[in-house]
mmCIF file of C-alpha atoms in Angstrom:
data_model
loop_
_atom_site.group_PDB
_atom_site.id
_atom_site.type_symbol
_atom_site.label_atom_id
_atom_site.label_comp_id
_atom_site.label_asym_id
_atom_site.label_seq_id
_atom_site.Cartn_x
_atom_site.Cartn_y
_atom_site.Cartn_z
ATOM 1 C CA MET R 249 -16.520 17.738 66.168
ATOM 2 C CA LEU R 250 -14.741 15.731 68.849
ATOM 3 C CA ALA R 251 -11.156 16.157 70.010
ATOM 4 C CA ILE R 252 -9.434 12.995 71.195
ATOM 5 C CA ALA R 253 -6.044 12.413 72.804
ATOM 6 C CA SER R 254 -4.165 9.905 74.962
ATOM 7 C CA ASP R 255 -0.858 9.184 76.529
ATOM 8 C CA HIS R 256 1.081 6.030 75.707
ATOM 9 C CA GLY R 257 -1.053 4.013 78.177
ATOM 10 C CA GLY R 258 -4.201 4.884 76.265
ATOM 11 C CA LEU R 259 -2.837 4.902 72.732
ATOM 12 C CA GLY R 260 -4.256 1.589 71.616
ATOM 13 C CA LEU R 261 -7.744 2.319 72.928
ATOM 14 C CA LYS R 262 -7.675 5.871 71.527
ATOM 15 C CA ASN R 263 -6.835 4.531 68.058
ATOM 16 C CA ILE R 264 -9.653 1.990 68.226
ATOM 17 C CA ILE R 265 -12.096 4.708 69.312
ATOM 18 C CA GLY R 266 -10.902 6.867 66.421
ATOM 19 C CA GLU R 267 -11.563 4.077 63.981
ATOM 20 C CA TRP R 268 -14.981 3.521 65.591
ATOM 21 C CA LEU R 269 -15.851 7.212 65.220
ATOM 22 C CA ALA R 270 -14.713 7.286 61.606
ATOM 23 C CA GLN R 271 -16.802 4.209 60.747
ATOM 24 C CA ARG R 272 -19.868 6.076 62.021
ATOM 25 C CA GLY R 273 -19.063 9.334 60.197
ATOM 26 C CA ILE R 274 -18.357 11.211 63.407
ATOM 27 C CA ASP R 275 -15.854 14.040 62.783
ATOM 28 C CA TYR R 276 -12.905 14.130 65.192
ATOM 29 C CA GLU R 277 -9.401 15.482 65.557
ATOM 30 C CA ASP R 278 -6.738 13.225 66.989
ATOM 31 C CA MET R 279 -4.409 15.412 69.090
ATOM 32 C CA GLY R 280 -1.909 12.665 69.927
ATOM 33 C CA THR R 281 0.032 10.865 71.116
ATOM 34 C CA PHE R 282 0.844 8.994 67.976
ATOM 35 C CA ASN R 283 3.333 6.313 69.097
ATOM 36 C CA GLU R 284 4.092 4.127 72.136
ATOM 37 C CA GLU R 285 6.948 6.288 73.430
ATOM 38 C CA SER R 286 6.386 7.258 77.050
ATOM 39 C CA VAL R 287 4.833 10.702 77.356
ATOM 40 C CA ASP R 288 3.252 12.797 80.124
ATOM 41 C CA TYR R 289 -0.559 12.719 80.153
ATOM 42 C CA PRO R 290 -0.899 16.382 81.171
ATOM 43 C CA ASP R 291 0.616 17.451 77.827
ATOM 44 C CA TYR R 292 -2.252 15.745 75.999
ATOM 45 C CA GLY R 293 -5.107 16.381 78.406
ATOM 46 C CA VAL R 294 -4.529 20.121 78.090
ATOM 47 C CA LEU R 295 -4.856 19.961 74.280
ATOM 48 C CA VAL R 296 -8.337 18.489 74.413
ATOM 49 C CA ALA R 297 -9.497 20.697 77.298
ATOM 50 C CA LYS R 298 -8.396 23.837 75.454
ATOM 51 C CA ALA R 299 -9.965 22.655 72.187
ATOM 52 C CA VAL R 300 -13.318 22.265 73.968
ATOM 53 C CA LEU R 301 -13.017 25.566 75.837
ATOM 54 C CA GLU R 302 -12.030 27.502 72.731
ATOM 55 C CA GLY R 303 -14.895 26.019 70.676
ATOM 56 C CA ARG R 304 -12.664 24.126 68.251
ATOM 57 C CA ALA R 305 -14.376 20.932 69.457
ATOM 58 C CA GLU R 306 -17.837 20.441 70.865
ATOM 59 C CA ARG R 307 -16.695 17.680 73.183
ATOM 60 C CA GLY R 308 -13.608 15.557 73.860
ATOM 61 C CA ILE R 309 -12.410 12.101 74.707
ATOM 62 C CA LEU R 310 -9.256 11.433 76.763
ATOM 63 C CA VAL R 311 -7.618 8.098 77.417
ATOM 64 C CA CYS R 312 -4.711 7.236 79.752
ATOM 65 C CA GLY R 313 -3.902 4.046 81.586
ATOM 66 C CA THR R 314 -6.574 4.340 84.257
ATOM 67 C CA GLY R 315 -8.288 7.568 83.203
ATOM 68 C CA ILE R 316 -7.563 9.159 86.544
ATOM 69 C CA GLY R 317 -4.716 11.370 85.503
ATOM 70 C CA MET R 318 -6.503 12.728 82.440
ATOM 71 C CA SER R 319 -9.565 13.430 84.567
ATOM 72 C CA ILE R 320 -7.507 15.432 87.043
ATOM 73 C CA VAL R 321 -5.829 17.458 84.316
ATOM 74 C CA ALA R 322 -8.970 18.250 82.330
ATOM 75 C CA ASN R 323 -10.949 19.236 85.405
ATOM 76 C CA LYS R 324 -8.338 21.903 86.296
ATOM 77 C CA PHE R 325 -9.896 24.035 83.544
ATOM 78 C CA PRO R 326 -12.975 26.089 84.516
ATOM 79 C CA GLY R 327 -15.810 25.133 82.225
ATOM 80 C CA ILE R 328 -14.591 21.576 81.659
ATOM 81 C CA ARG R 329 -16.685 18.792 83.042
ATOM 82 C CA ALA R 330 -14.575 15.670 82.480
ATOM 83 C CA ALA R 331 -16.158 12.416 83.595
ATOM 84 C CA LEU R 332 -14.192 9.181 84.106
ATOM 85 C CA VAL R 333 -16.560 6.350 83.212
ATOM 86 C CA HIS R 334 -16.255 2.626 83.453
ATOM 87 C CA ASP R 335 -19.692 1.185 82.808
ATOM 88 C CA GLU R 336 -22.985 1.904 81.083
ATOM 89 C CA PHE R 337 -24.515 3.665 84.083
ATOM 90 C CA THR R 338 -21.643 6.096 84.589
ATOM 91 C CA ALA R 339 -21.516 6.853 80.849
ATOM 92 C CA LYS R 340 -25.227 7.651 80.822
ATOM 93 C CA MET R 341 -25.083 9.754 83.966
ATOM 94 C CA ALA R 342 -22.037 11.658 82.593
ATOM 95 C CA GLY R 343 -24.314 12.971 79.852
ATOM 96 C CA GLU R 344 -27.737 13.040 81.455
ATOM 97 C CA HIS R 345 -26.903 14.480 84.867
ATOM 98 C CA ASN R 346 -23.469 16.060 84.528
ATOM 99 C CA ASN R 347 -23.494 17.270 80.874
ATOM 100 C CA ALA R 348 -19.856 16.119 80.694
ATOM 101 C CA ASN R 349 -18.086 17.793 77.830
ATOM 102 C CA ILE R 350 -15.083 15.426 78.052
ATOM 103 C CA LEU R 351 -15.338 11.676 78.438
ATOM 104 C CA VAL R 352 -12.386 9.960 80.090
ATOM 105 C CA LEU R 353 -11.535 6.257 79.760
ATOM 106 C CA GLY R 354 -8.883 3.924 81.165
ATOM 107 C CA GLY R 355 -6.981 2.191 78.367
ATOM 108 C CA ARG R 356 -5.614 -0.421 80.754
ATOM 109 C CA VAL R 357 -8.968 -0.894 82.471
ATOM 110 C CA LEU R 358 -11.533 -1.331 79.663
ATOM 111 C CA GLU R 359 -11.883 -3.753 76.800
ATOM 112 C CA ALA R 360 -12.064 -1.857 73.491
ATOM 113 C CA SER R 361 -15.539 -3.051 72.552
ATOM 114 C CA HIS R 362 -16.880 -2.034 75.926
ATOM 115 C CA ALA R 363 -15.158 1.371 75.744
ATOM 116 C CA CYS R 364 -16.798 2.028 72.334
ATOM 117 C CA GLU R 365 -20.209 1.168 73.852
ATOM 118 C CA LEU R 366 -19.561 3.720 76.589
ATOM 119 C CA VAL R 367 -18.654 6.367 73.990
ATOM 120 C CA GLN R 368 -21.848 5.632 72.121
ATOM 121 C CA ILE R 369 -23.987 5.914 75.281
ATOM 122 C CA TRP R 370 -22.356 9.227 76.223
ATOM 123 C CA LEU R 371 -22.701 10.680 72.713
ATOM 124 C CA ASN R 372 -26.370 9.681 72.501
ATOM 125 C CA THR R 373 -27.504 10.696 75.976
ATOM 126 C CA PRO R 374 -29.073 14.199 76.149
ATOM 127 C CA PHE R 375 -28.562 16.406 79.168
ATOM 128 C CA ALA R 376 -31.690 16.338 81.381
ATOM 129 C CA GLY R 377 -31.361 19.981 82.548
ATOM 130 C CA GLY R 378 -33.675 20.997 85.363
ATOM 131 C CA ARG R 379 -32.196 20.291 88.797
ATOM 132 C CA HIS R 380 -28.987 19.110 87.136
ATOM 133 C CA GLN R 381 -28.514 22.504 85.457
ATOM 134 C CA ARG R 382 -28.906 24.154 88.831
ATOM 135 C CA ARG R 383 -26.109 21.958 90.195
ATOM 136 C CA LEU R 384 -23.871 22.759 87.234
ATOM 137 C CA ASP R 385 -24.527 26.445 87.775
ATOM 138 C CA LYS R 386 -23.264 26.049 91.350
ATOM 139 C CA ILE R 387 -20.100 24.430 90.048
ATOM 140 C CA ALA R 388 -19.638 27.270 87.556
ATOM 141 C CA ALA R 389 -20.017 29.778 90.415
ATOM 142 C CA LEU R 390 -17.314 27.954 92.410
ATOM 143 C CA GLU R 391 -15.015 28.235 89.379
ATOM 144 C CA GLU R 392 -15.415 31.996 89.429
ATOM 145 C CA GLU R 393 -14.434 32.399 93.084
#
């Protein structure tokens, strides 16, 4: 199951991604926001990060205007590997090399069809392990310091 959320700047794209997921039978929980009223992205980034950390979601998707704010928020949580992606290569590497458990997108940066392609790439790219696991282990050790 995926957890998805956005602020007002990512609402439109988040809703399109939700429809795209539903059309493909991918289970997800929409954690907000649900209207265009201005909200603070940290309030929604934390919901998805905690859902992933607590095992209520396997992975998450966050959307704000640029994706930068949501990336910063999500990566404050030890164990979260949130990757801001903007093209096919970064979406693939987020999965293959970084085993990102949260994908972050910019609602004011990406066209909806392109964003959905990036979600598909990320969802379908297996983690390569090996030297990449060693690197993630080093990040996990830093989180424990």
